[in-house]
Coordinates of C-alpha atoms and ligand atoms in Angstrom, one line a residue:
M143 CA 12.4 -32.2 -19.2
A144 CA 10.0 -28.6 -19.0
R145 CA 11.2 -25.8 -20.8
E146 CA 12.0 -22.5 -19.5
Y147 CA 9.4 -20.0 -19.4
E148 CA 9.2 -16.2 -19.5
T149 CA 6.0 -14.8 -17.4
V150 CA 5.0 -11.2 -19.5
I151 CA 1.9 -9.6 -17.8
G152 CA 0.7 -5.6 -18.3
L153 CA -2.3 -5.1 -15.9
E154 CA -5.5 -2.8 -16.5
A155 CA -6.2 -1.2 -13.4
H156 CA -9.4 0.7 -12.3
A157 CA -9.9 3.2 -9.8
H158 CA -12.9 5.2 -8.9
L159 CA -12.3 8.7 -8.6
K160 CA -13.1 10.1 -5.3
T161 CA -15.5 12.7 -5.9
R162 CA -19.2 13.3 -5.4
T163 CA -20.5 13.2 -7.8
K164 CA -20.5 11.1 -10.9
L165 CA -19.1 11.6 -13.8
F166 CA -22.2 12.8 -16.2
C167 CA -25.2 13.7 -14.2
A168 CA -25.6 15.1 -10.1
C169 CA -26.3 12.0 -8.4
S170 CA -23.8 11.5 -5.5
A171 CA -20.5 8.8 -6.3
Q172 CA -21.0 7.2 -2.8
P173 CA -21.6 4.1 -2.0
D174 CA -24.6 3.3 -0.9
P175 CA -26.2 -0.4 0.8
A176 CA -29.9 0.4 0.2
P177 CA -29.8 -0.4 -4.1
N178 CA -31.2 1.9 -6.5
S179 CA -30.6 4.8 -4.1
H180 CA -28.4 7.1 -6.2
V181 CA -30.4 6.8 -10.1
C182 CA -31.3 9.6 -12.6
P183 CA -33.2 9.4 -15.6
V184 CA -29.3 10.0 -17.2
C185 CA -27.5 7.4 -15.3
T186 CA -30.0 4.9 -15.5
G187 CA -29.5 5.7 -19.5
M188 CA -33.6 7.3 -20.0
P189 CA -34.3 8.4 -23.3
G190 CA -33.5 12.7 -24.6
V191 CA -31.0 12.8 -21.3
L192 CA -27.8 14.6 -21.9
P193 CA -23.9 14.0 -20.5
V194 CA -22.7 16.5 -18.5
M195 CA -18.8 15.8 -17.3
N196 CA -17.5 16.6 -14.2
K197 CA -14.8 19.1 -13.5
E198 CA -13.4 17.6 -10.4
A199 CA -13.2 14.2 -11.9
V200 CA -11.2 15.9 -14.2
R201 CA -8.7 17.0 -12.6
L202 CA -8.7 13.9 -9.8
A203 CA -7.5 12.0 -13.7
V204 CA -5.1 15.0 -14.8
R205 CA -3.8 14.9 -11.4
T206 CA -3.6 10.9 -12.0
A207 CA -1.6 11.5 -15.3
L208 CA 0.8 14.0 -13.8
A209 CA 1.5 11.8 -10.6
M210 CA 2.3 9.3 -13.2
S211 CA 4.9 10.8 -15.0
C212 CA 2.3 11.0 -17.9
R213 CA 1.6 13.5 -21.4
V214 CA -1.5 14.9 -20.4
Q215 CA -3.0 16.0 -24.1
T216 CA -5.2 19.1 -23.9
A217 CA -7.6 18.4 -26.5
S218 CA -9.0 14.3 -26.1
V219 CA -12.3 12.0 -26.7
M220 CA -15.1 10.7 -24.7
A221 CA -16.3 7.7 -27.1
R222 CA -19.0 5.5 -26.4
K223 CA -18.3 1.3 -26.5
N224 CA -21.3 -0.1 -27.2
Y225 CA -22.1 -3.8 -25.9
F226 CA -25.1 -5.0 -23.7
Y227 CA -24.7 -5.9 -20.4
P228 CA -27.8 -5.4 -17.9
D229 CA -26.2 -3.7 -15.4
L230 CA -25.6 -1.0 -17.9
P231 CA -28.7 0.5 -19.1
K232 CA -27.0 2.3 -21.2
N233 CA -26.6 0.2 -23.8
Y234 CA -23.3 1.4 -24.2
Q235 CA -20.5 3.3 -21.5
I236 CA -18.4 6.3 -22.2
S237 CA -14.9 6.1 -21.7
Q238 CA -12.2 7.0 -24.3
Y239 CA -10.7 5.4 -27.0
E240 CA -8.9 6.9 -30.2
R241 CA -7.2 9.9 -27.9
P242 CA -7.2 9.0 -24.3
L243 CA -6.8 11.9 -21.5
A244 CA -3.0 11.1 -21.0
T245 CA -0.6 8.5 -22.5
D246 CA 2.8 7.2 -21.7
G247 CA 3.7 7.5 -18.5
E248 CA 6.0 5.5 -15.5
V249 CA 5.6 4.0 -12.7
P250 CA 8.1 2.6 -10.0
F251 CA 8.0 0.5 -7.5
H252 CA 10.3 -1.4 -5.3
V253 CA 10.6 -5.3 -5.4
Q254 CA 12.3 -6.0 -1.9
G255 CA 14.2 -2.6 -1.4
T256 CA 15.3 -2.5 -5.0
R257 CA 13.8 -0.1 -7.6
R258 CA 11.5 -0.9 -10.7
T259 CA 9.9 0.6 -13.5
V260 CA 6.9 -0.1 -15.4
R261 CA 6.0 2.0 -18.3
L262 CA 2.1 2.9 -18.9
V263 CA 0.3 3.3 -22.3
R264 CA -2.8 4.8 -21.3
I265 CA -4.2 6.5 -18.9
H266 CA -8.3 7.4 -19.8
M267 CA -11.1 8.3 -18.3
E268 CA -14.9 6.6 -17.9
E269 CA -18.0 5.9 -15.8
D270 CA -18.4 2.6 -14.1
A271 CA -21.3 -0.3 -15.4
G272 CA -23.5 -1.3 -12.4
R273 CA -23.1 -4.6 -10.5
L274 CA -26.2 -7.5 -10.2
L275 CA -27.2 -9.6 -6.9
H276 CA -27.9 -12.6 -6.7
E277 CA -30.1 -13.9 -4.4
G278 CA -32.4 -16.7 -4.0
G279 CA -32.3 -17.8 -7.6
A280 CA -32.8 -13.9 -9.1
S281 CA -30.7 -11.8 -10.5
L282 CA -31.6 -8.2 -9.7
V283 CA -29.6 -4.4 -10.2
D284 CA -28.6 -1.8 -8.5
Y285 CA -27.5 1.7 -10.7
N286 CA -25.9 2.8 -7.6
R287 CA -22.4 2.8 -9.4
C288 CA -23.4 3.3 -13.2
G289 CA -21.8 6.8 -13.9
V290 CA -19.0 6.4 -10.7
P291 CA -15.6 8.3 -12.3
L292 CA -13.1 5.9 -13.2
V293 CA -9.5 5.8 -13.7
E294 CA -8.2 3.1 -16.6
I295 CA -4.1 3.0 -16.3
V296 CA -2.7 0.4 -18.1
S297 CA 0.5 -0.6 -17.7
Q298 CA 2.9 -2.4 -21.3
P299 CA 3.8 -5.6 -20.8
D300 CA 6.3 -5.4 -18.5
L301 CA 5.8 -7.4 -15.5
R302 CA 7.9 -10.2 -15.0
T303 CA 7.0 -12.4 -11.7
P304 CA 3.8 -12.3 -9.5
E305 CA 4.9 -10.8 -7.7
E306 CA 6.2 -7.8 -9.5
A307 CA 2.9 -7.6 -10.9
A308 CA 1.1 -7.2 -7.1
E309 CA 4.5 -4.6 -6.1
Y310 CA 3.8 -2.2 -8.7
L311 CA 0.0 -2.5 -8.2
K312 CA 0.7 -1.5 -4.7
A313 CA 2.8 1.7 -5.7
L314 CA 0.0 2.5 -7.7
R315 CA -2.9 2.1 -4.7
N316 CA 0.2 4.2 -3.0
I317 CA -0.1 7.1 -5.7
L318 CA -4.1 7.5 -6.3
R319 CA -4.2 7.6 -1.8
Y320 CA -1.3 10.7 -1.4
I321 CA -2.6 12.8 -4.4
G322 CA -6.1 12.2 -3.1
A323 CA -7.4 10.8 -6.2
S324 CA -8.5 7.3 -5.5
E325 CA -9.8 5.4 -1.8
A326 CA -8.3 2.6 -3.9
N327 CA -9.1 0.0 -2.3
M328 CA -9.0 -3.7 -3.7
E329 CA -11.2 -5.7 -0.3
E330 CA -14.4 -2.6 -1.5
G331 CA -14.0 -2.3 -5.8
N332 CA -12.9 1.0 -5.2
L333 CA -10.1 -0.4 -7.3
R334 CA -9.9 -3.3 -9.8
C335 CA -7.7 -5.4 -12.3
D336 CA -7.7 -7.2 -14.7
A337 CA -4.4 -9.2 -15.2
N338 CA -2.6 -9.7 -19.6
I339 CA 0.5 -12.3 -19.3
S340 CA 1.9 -14.8 -21.0
I341 CA 4.9 -17.2 -21.5
R342 CA 7.3 -17.7 -23.5
P343 CA 10.2 -19.1 -24.0
A344 CA 13.6 -17.2 -22.1
G345 CA 15.5 -15.3 -24.4
D346 CA 12.8 -15.3 -27.4
G347 CA 11.7 -11.4 -27.6
A348 CA 8.2 -12.7 -29.7
L349 CA 5.4 -12.2 -27.3
G350 CA 3.2 -15.2 -26.5
T351 CA -1.2 -15.2 -26.6
K352 CA -2.3 -13.9 -24.1
V353 CA -4.7 -14.8 -21.9
E354 CA -6.8 -11.9 -19.9
I355 CA -7.8 -12.8 -15.7
K356 CA -10.9 -10.9 -14.0
N357 CA -12.0 -11.0 -11.4
M358 CA -9.3 -10.2 -8.2
N359 CA -10.2 -8.5 -5.3
S360 CA -6.7 -8.8 -3.7
F361 CA -3.0 -8.3 -4.0
R362 CA -3.0 -12.0 -3.2
H363 CA -5.1 -12.6 -5.4
V364 CA -3.3 -10.9 -8.4
Q365 CA -0.5 -12.8 -7.3
Q366 CA -1.7 -16.1 -6.5
A367 CA -3.6 -16.1 -10.2
L368 CA -1.0 -15.0 -12.5
A369 CA 1.4 -17.5 -10.8
F370 CA -1.8 -20.6 -11.2
E371 CA -2.2 -19.0 -14.6
A372 CA 1.6 -19.4 -15.8
K373 CA 2.4 -22.5 -15.2
R374 CA -0.5 -24.3 -16.6
Q375 CA 0.2 -22.0 -19.3
A376 CA 4.1 -23.8 -19.1
E377 CA 2.7 -26.7 -18.3
L378 CA -0.2 -27.1 -21.6
T379 CA 2.6 -25.3 -23.5
D380 CA 5.0 -28.9 -22.7
R381 CA 2.0 -31.5 -23.6
G382 CA 1.5 -29.9 -26.5
G383 CA -0.7 -27.8 -26.2
R384 CA -1.2 -24.2 -27.4
V385 CA -2.6 -21.8 -25.7
A386 CA -5.8 -20.5 -25.9
Q387 CA -6.6 -16.2 -26.1
E388 CA -9.4 -15.8 -24.1
T389 CA -11.1 -13.6 -20.9
R390 CA -10.1 -16.4 -17.8
L391 CA -11.8 -15.7 -14.0
W392 CA -10.2 -16.1 -10.9
D393 CA -11.4 -18.3 -8.8
P394 CA -10.7 -17.6 -5.4
E395 CA -11.4 -20.5 -3.7
A396 CA -10.3 -23.4 -6.3
L397 CA -7.2 -21.2 -6.2
A398 CA -8.5 -21.7 -10.0
T399 CA -8.7 -19.6 -13.4
R400 CA -11.4 -21.1 -15.8
S401 CA -12.3 -20.1 -19.2
M402 CA -15.2 -17.2 -19.1
R403 CA -15.1 -16.3 -22.8
S404 CA -13.3 -16.0 -25.4
K405 CA -11.5 -12.1 -25.5
E406 CA -13.2 -9.3 -27.8
E407 CA -11.7 -7.3 -30.3
A408 CA -12.1 -3.9 -29.9
H409 CA -13.6 -3.7 -33.2
D410 CA -16.2 -6.0 -31.9
Y411 CA -17.1 -2.8 -29.9
R412 CA -17.8 -0.7 -32.0
Y413 CA -16.5 2.6 -30.7
F414 CA -16.9 5.9 -31.9
P415 CA -17.2 9.9 -30.5
D416 CA -19.9 10.4 -28.0
P417 CA -21.5 12.3 -30.1
D418 CA -23.9 14.4 -27.2
L419 CA -20.1 15.3 -25.6
L420 CA -17.9 17.6 -27.0
P421 CA -13.7 17.0 -27.2
L422 CA -12.7 17.0 -23.9
S423 CA -10.4 20.2 -23.5
V424 CA -8.0 20.6 -21.1
P425 CA -5.5 24.2 -21.1
Q426 CA -2.5 23.6 -20.4
I427 CA -2.5 26.5 -18.0
W428 CA -5.0 24.0 -15.6
V429 CA -2.8 21.3 -16.2
D430 CA 0.7 23.4 -14.5
E431 CA -2.1 24.7 -12.2
I432 CA -2.9 20.3 -11.2
A433 CA 0.7 20.0 -11.2
R434 CA 2.0 22.4 -8.9
E435 CA -0.7 21.0 -6.3
I436 CA 1.2 17.7 -7.0
P437 CA 2.9 15.7 -3.3
E438 CA 6.0 14.2 -2.8
L439 CA 4.6 10.5 -3.6
P440 CA 5.4 7.1 -1.7
A441 CA 8.6 6.2 -3.9
Q442 CA 10.3 10.3 -3.5
K443 CA 9.6 8.8 0.1
I444 CA 11.1 5.6 -0.5
E445 CA 14.2 7.5 -1.6
K446 CA 14.5 9.5 1.4
Y447 CA 14.6 7.2 3.7
T448 CA 16.8 4.3 2.4
R449 CA 19.1 7.1 1.5
D450 CA 19.2 10.2 3.0
L451 CA 17.4 8.9 7.0
G452 CA 19.8 5.3 6.5
L453 CA 16.1 3.1 7.1
P454 CA 16.1 -0.5 5.9
A455 CA 14.0 -0.3 3.2
S456 CA 11.1 -2.8 4.8
D457 CA 10.6 -0.5 7.5
A458 CA 10.3 2.4 5.0
Q459 CA 7.8 0.7 2.7
T460 CA 6.1 -0.6 5.9
L461 CA 5.7 3.4 6.2
V462 CA 4.9 4.4 2.7
D463 CA 2.5 1.9 2.3
D464 CA 0.4 3.7 4.9
L465 CA -0.4 7.4 4.1
E466 CA -1.7 7.2 8.3
L467 CA 2.4 5.2 9.7
V468 CA 4.0 7.9 6.9
A469 CA 2.1 11.2 8.3
F470 CA 3.3 9.7 11.7
F471 CA 6.1 9.0 11.3
E472 CA 7.2 12.7 9.4
E473 CA 5.2 14.2 12.1
A474 CA 6.9 13.0 14.9
L475 CA 10.4 13.0 13.3
R476 CA 10.6 16.8 13.4
S477 CA 10.5 16.5 17.5
Y478 CA 12.7 13.2 17.1
P479 CA 15.2 12.8 14.9
E480 CA 16.6 9.6 15.1
A481 CA 14.6 8.1 12.7
R482 CA 16.1 4.0 12.3
P483 CA 15.0 3.5 16.3
L484 CA 11.7 5.7 15.8
A485 CA 10.5 3.6 12.7
N486 CA 11.6 1.0 15.2
W487 CA 9.7 1.5 17.4
L488 CA 6.6 3.2 15.7
T489 CA 6.2 -0.9 13.4
S490 CA 7.5 -2.8 15.6
E491 CA 6.4 -1.6 19.4
L492 CA 3.5 1.5 18.5
V493 CA 1.5 -0.6 16.2
G494 CA 1.2 -4.0 17.1
L495 CA 0.1 -2.1 20.6
L496 CA -2.9 -0.3 18.7
R497 CA -3.9 -3.2 17.1
Q498 CA -4.6 -5.6 19.6
A499 CA -6.1 -2.6 21.5
G500 CA -8.5 -2.1 18.4
K501 CA -7.4 1.4 18.0
T502 CA -5.5 3.5 15.1
I503 CA -2.6 5.5 14.5
A504 CA -4.7 8.0 14.0
G505 CA -6.3 10.3 16.6
G506 CA -4.9 7.2 18.5
P507 CA -4.1 7.2 22.2
V508 CA -0.9 7.9 21.3
G509 CA 0.5 11.4 19.1
P510 CA 3.8 11.8 17.6
T511 CA 5.1 13.6 20.2
A512 CA 4.4 12.2 22.5
L513 CA 6.3 8.7 20.7
A514 CA 9.0 11.4 20.4
G515 CA 8.5 12.7 24.7
L516 CA 9.1 8.7 25.3
L517 CA 12.6 7.5 22.8
G518 CA 13.6 10.6 24.3
E519 CA 13.1 9.8 28.1
V520 CA 15.0 6.4 27.1
D521 CA 17.8 8.0 25.3
S522 CA 18.6 9.9 28.1
G523 CA 19.0 6.7 30.7
R524 CA 16.5 8.1 32.5
I525 CA 14.2 5.0 31.6
S526 CA 15.7 1.6 30.1
G527 CA 14.2 0.4 26.7
K528 CA 12.7 -2.4 28.4
M529 CA 10.6 0.2 30.4
G530 CA 10.0 1.8 28.0
K531 CA 8.3 -0.7 26.5
E532 CA 5.6 -1.1 29.3
L533 CA 5.2 3.0 29.2
L534 CA 3.8 2.6 25.7
A535 CA 1.5 -0.5 27.2
E536 CA 0.8 2.1 29.1
M537 CA 0.2 5.1 27.4
V538 CA -1.9 2.8 24.2
S539 CA -4.0 2.4 27.2
T540 CA -4.4 5.4 29.1
G541 CA -3.4 8.3 26.5
A542 CA -1.7 9.6 29.0
S543 CA 2.1 11.0 28.8
A544 CA 5.7 9.2 29.2
A545 CA 7.3 11.6 31.0
S546 CA 3.8 11.9 33.6
I547 CA 3.5 7.8 33.9
I548 CA 7.3 7.9 34.9
E549 CA 7.0 10.9 37.0
K550 CA 3.8 9.1 39.1
K551 CA 4.8 5.8 39.1
G552 CA 8.5 6.8 39.9
L553 CA 10.5 4.9 37.2
R554 CA 12.9 7.0 37.2
Q555 CA 16.6 5.1 36.7
I556 CA 19.4 4.8 38.9
T557 CA 21.8 7.1 37.1
D558 CA 23.9 7.7 39.6
E559 CA 26.9 6.7 40.0
G560 CA 27.5 6.7 43.8
D561 CA 24.0 4.8 44.6
L562 CA 24.6 1.9 41.5
E563 CA 27.6 1.2 43.9
R564 CA 26.4 1.4 46.3
V565 CA 23.6 -1.3 45.3
V566 CA 27.3 -3.3 44.2
D567 CA 29.7 -3.3 47.1
S568 CA 26.4 -5.4 49.0
L569 CA 26.2 -7.8 46.1
I570 CA 29.7 -8.6 46.0
A571 CA 29.6 -8.6 49.4
K572 CA 26.4 -11.0 50.6
F573 CA 28.2 -13.3 47.2
P574 CA 31.4 -14.6 48.0
N575 CA 31.4 -17.9 46.3
E576 CA 30.4 -15.4 43.0
R577 CA 32.8 -12.8 43.8
K578 CA 36.3 -15.5 43.4
R579 CA 34.6 -17.5 40.7
V580 CA 34.8 -14.3 39.0
E581 CA 37.3 -13.0 40.0
A582 CA 39.0 -16.8 39.1
G583 CA 38.1 -16.0 36.1
E584 CA 34.9 -16.8 35.1
I585 CA 33.6 -14.0 33.9
K586 CA 29.8 -15.3 32.8
L587 CA 29.1 -14.6 36.2
M588 CA 29.0 -11.1 36.0
Q589 CA 25.3 -11.6 34.5
F590 CA 24.2 -13.0 38.0
F591 CA 26.1 -9.6 39.5
V592 CA 24.0 -8.2 36.9
G593 CA 20.5 -9.6 38.0
Q594 CA 21.0 -9.4 41.7
A595 CA 21.1 -5.4 41.6
M596 CA 19.0 -5.7 38.9
K597 CA 16.2 -7.0 41.3
E598 CA 18.0 -5.2 44.6
T599 CA 16.4 -1.9 43.1
G600 CA 13.6 -2.9 41.0
G601 CA 14.4 -3.2 36.8
K602 CA 15.9 0.7 37.9
A603 CA 19.1 0.2 38.0
N604 CA 20.8 2.1 34.6
P605 CA 22.4 -1.2 33.0
P606 CA 25.2 0.5 31.2
K607 CA 26.5 1.9 34.9
L608 CA 25.7 -0.5 36.8
Q609 CA 28.4 -2.9 33.6
A610 CA 30.6 -0.5 34.4
I611 CA 30.6 -0.2 38.5
L612 CA 31.0 -3.7 37.8
R613 CA 33.8 -4.6 35.6
R614 CA 35.6 -1.7 37.5
K615 CA 35.3 -3.9 40.9
F616 CA 36.4 -6.3 39.6
R617 CA 38.6 -4.9 37.2
L618 CA 38.2 -6.3 33.6
S619 CA 38.6 -2.8 32.5
Ligands
ZN195 ZN1 -28.1 10.3 -12.4

């Protein structure tokens, strides 16, 4: 019988900081499809050049550290991590080792509505390497990415399932986007992640041998790769084998990890403080200033939406996962304070319609006040919910407001009691058999009259009022 194992996962995430220029030179840090178009002697590692630290990169890294509740060190040290690879022209990467920018910290995240936290070991700054392109049997190198600033966010091995790992990584992405520190897009490579994973017999305190997994380019890959690896390690151990400490690559086509190399140790990199750079000094007064500018964070919003506004956890998560959606929601909430129906119309109706039309929420055809206006019309009973949905579709395609479409099409619901009563009376006279059956107790046939009244009025009869009149006529209430 297979033994029960507990999976232990820690993630190292790398995020590109959203600066205009690179970490140590004035080259553009923006992606460019033309290879080697953003390069200079500094980022291509020419002899005799000197790196100059980009202050904005430090500011964004400090902002990231504060948003993740880290302790920011007022003095930290840039170090050389020495290794040879063709995409690294200096043969070392400027990173941080013994004295990182920030330590400790924690990141809250939600798994199916339940709040969890992951502790962080550290956040440090480093430069990115270039990219190798393999084309037509040749390998080419593009140095555009060389020297782009990164933060590396190292977690404690606090995660227990692949799903938790993916949710934690999404929470990281959300924080990075909320504070404007990074685009944090995994598919575009400006958020990347390596995972350390081991298994141990359930209830055991000691950690098993860990395997590092690389090359996961989406949240789905992270979850798939970790699930595969946990299973591989469990089956190997059950067969009496031993898990080797190594680096494995995720192969998204084969849906499997494969061995890449035995894991290098820190001492293999011969770290030492970079003699070209002074210790990085971040005065406390600057840290305090940056702290004051941190906006409301995703986890705070989720708490607020579920606790104060009564939104279902899934709706709160959907809103918070998308910066544009959350901004739209909060803006609309100012003119229409019913959070639940608003979230529902926004996430299921409007988003769906926009997706079909190939349009986006920000700057799209229906703004927050326009949606709020439509919901006001529905609430007032002037139009039904069903009419509201049709109206919304028209608002998406034309950009017109609910009120103007209602006016133009004469869509107002019939809410006048006298008008509705006249319709009901004529139907009762028109269908004497059905009337008798209802009177004999066949209550379900009431729906027949509702349907007929809707047909008669072109769908404009106000349903609650219509029901009330019918019940009164048949003496049911
Ligand atoms: Zn450069």
